[in-house]
């Protein structure tokens, strides 16, 4: 009996082992853990107006939104230096990798703050002065402005065109001078009216200046900065008046008025900043936007493109190629 009991125990142990072995053969092997995702860069954007201003601020915001390598936060309506300074400093203290202060007016603030945060990348524009950890970006706004000046000079029926300017500085002054030269190159007999609001964001005053230009006979208008939606709406109130835009496509404001627009390809500028930072360069460079490198583009409003005579399109295209090749230089010193 004892021998029988021992044999039974051995049989049960063997059976258990076989069961475990067979069960193990059917078990799914553990899958290797997924490779950790690359950590996104923390980017802060400080803008003088809003992310939906249909102008300068929105153009940069939309470019950053398209970048899947970053986590983005935004501070809007940072027109006052004290507010902008507080926001920039707060982001730096929180350890953001890149802080973009989108306006020429922010350079003085960055110059003061950046030495305290030597490992953080800061950027601003329009500007040409960089720093050890500051990137500057500088749209050659005069290039597209020259082309639209050509259009205005050739297409104006009243021989009067107008500029609604913000302040005589930065991107705005370059744009205005480029437009002025384009008009003169097209027709020296065209009268150019220029007036400034003294602000980047005064939509009401921009509208008033646009109306004043039109009352004086101007049938083609242009201007820059986040105040121009006010001027565009004013122009739309007078049939037969056209607007030429910069910064971004503003045809949604007035589809029957905005004839053409210069756009800034901020995506390429942002991508370059990110790559430079990854390679160990956290500042010290000025990035130019131009037709030569594809960071500037001139586009026509599809709804109104047939309003532009073919000879005008041909002249614009030739001038664009000459600008890109360097054969045509736009002098903004005067």
Coordinates of N, CA, C and O in Angstrom, one line a residue, residues 37-43 62-72 267 270-271 274-275 278:
X37 N 8.5 58.4 -25.9 CA 8.4 59.4 -26.8 C 9.3 60.6 -26.6 O 9.6 60.8 -25.4
X38 N 9.8 61.2 -27.7 CA 10.6 62.4 -27.5 C 9.9 63.5 -26.7 O 8.7 63.8 -27.0
X39 N 10.6 64.0 -25.7 CA 9.9 65.1 -24.9 C 9.8 66.4 -25.8 O 10.7 66.8 -26.5
X40 N 8.6 66.9 -25.7 CA 8.3 68.1 -26.5 C 8.9 69.4 -25.8 O 9.0 69.4 -24.6
X41 N 9.4 70.3 -26.7 CA 9.9 71.5 -26.2 C 8.8 72.4 -25.6 O 7.7 72.5 -26.2
X42 N 9.0 73.1 -24.5 CA 8.0 74.0 -24.0 C 8.3 75.4 -24.6 O 9.4 76.0 -24.4
X43 N 7.3 75.9 -25.3 CA 7.5 77.2 -26.0 C 6.4 78.1 -25.5 O 5.2 77.8 -25.4
X62 N -0.5 80.7 -35.5 CA -1.0 79.6 -36.3 C 0.2 78.8 -36.8 O 0.1 77.5 -36.9
X63 N 1.4 79.4 -37.0 CA 2.6 78.7 -37.4 C 3.0 77.7 -36.2 O 3.4 76.6 -36.5
X64 N 3.0 78.3 -35.0 CA 3.4 77.5 -33.9 C 2.4 76.3 -33.6 O 2.8 75.2 -33.2
X65 N 1.2 76.6 -33.8 CA 0.2 75.5 -33.6 C 0.4 74.3 -34.5 O 0.0 73.2 -34.1
X66 N 1.0 74.5 -35.6 CA 1.2 73.4 -36.6 C 2.4 72.5 -36.2 O 2.5 71.5 -36.8
X67 N 3.2 73.0 -35.3 CA 4.4 72.3 -34.9 C 4.1 71.2 -33.8 O 3.7 71.6 -32.7
X68 N 4.3 70.0 -34.2 CA 3.9 68.9 -33.2 C 5.1 68.5 -32.3 O 5.0 67.6 -31.5
X69 N 6.2 69.3 -32.4 CA 7.3 69.1 -31.5 C 7.3 69.9 -30.3 O 8.2 69.9 -29.5
X70 N 6.3 70.8 -30.1 CA 6.3 71.7 -29.0 C 5.0 71.7 -28.2 O 4.0 71.2 -28.7
X71 N 5.1 72.1 -27.0 CA 3.9 72.4 -26.1 C 3.8 73.9 -26.0 O 4.8 74.6 -25.6
X72 N 2.7 74.5 -26.4 CA 2.6 76.0 -26.6 C 1.7 76.6 -25.5 O 0.6 76.1 -25.3
X267 N 6.7 79.0 -40.0 CA 6.9 77.6 -39.7 C 8.4 77.3 -40.0 O 9.0 76.6 -39.1
X270 N 10.5 78.9 -37.1 CA 10.4 78.2 -35.8 C 11.2 76.9 -35.9 O 11.9 76.5 -35.0
X271 N 11.0 76.2 -37.0 CA 11.7 74.9 -37.2 C 13.3 75.1 -37.1 O 14.0 74.3 -36.5
X274 N 14.3 75.6 -33.5 CA 14.3 74.3 -32.7 C 15.5 73.5 -33.1 O 16.2 72.9 -32.2
X275 N 15.8 73.4 -34.4 CA 17.0 72.6 -34.8 C 18.3 73.2 -34.2 O 19.2 72.4 -33.8
X278 N 18.6 72.3 -30.6 CA 19.0 70.9 -30.4 C 20.4 70.7 -30.6 O 21.1 69.8 -30.0

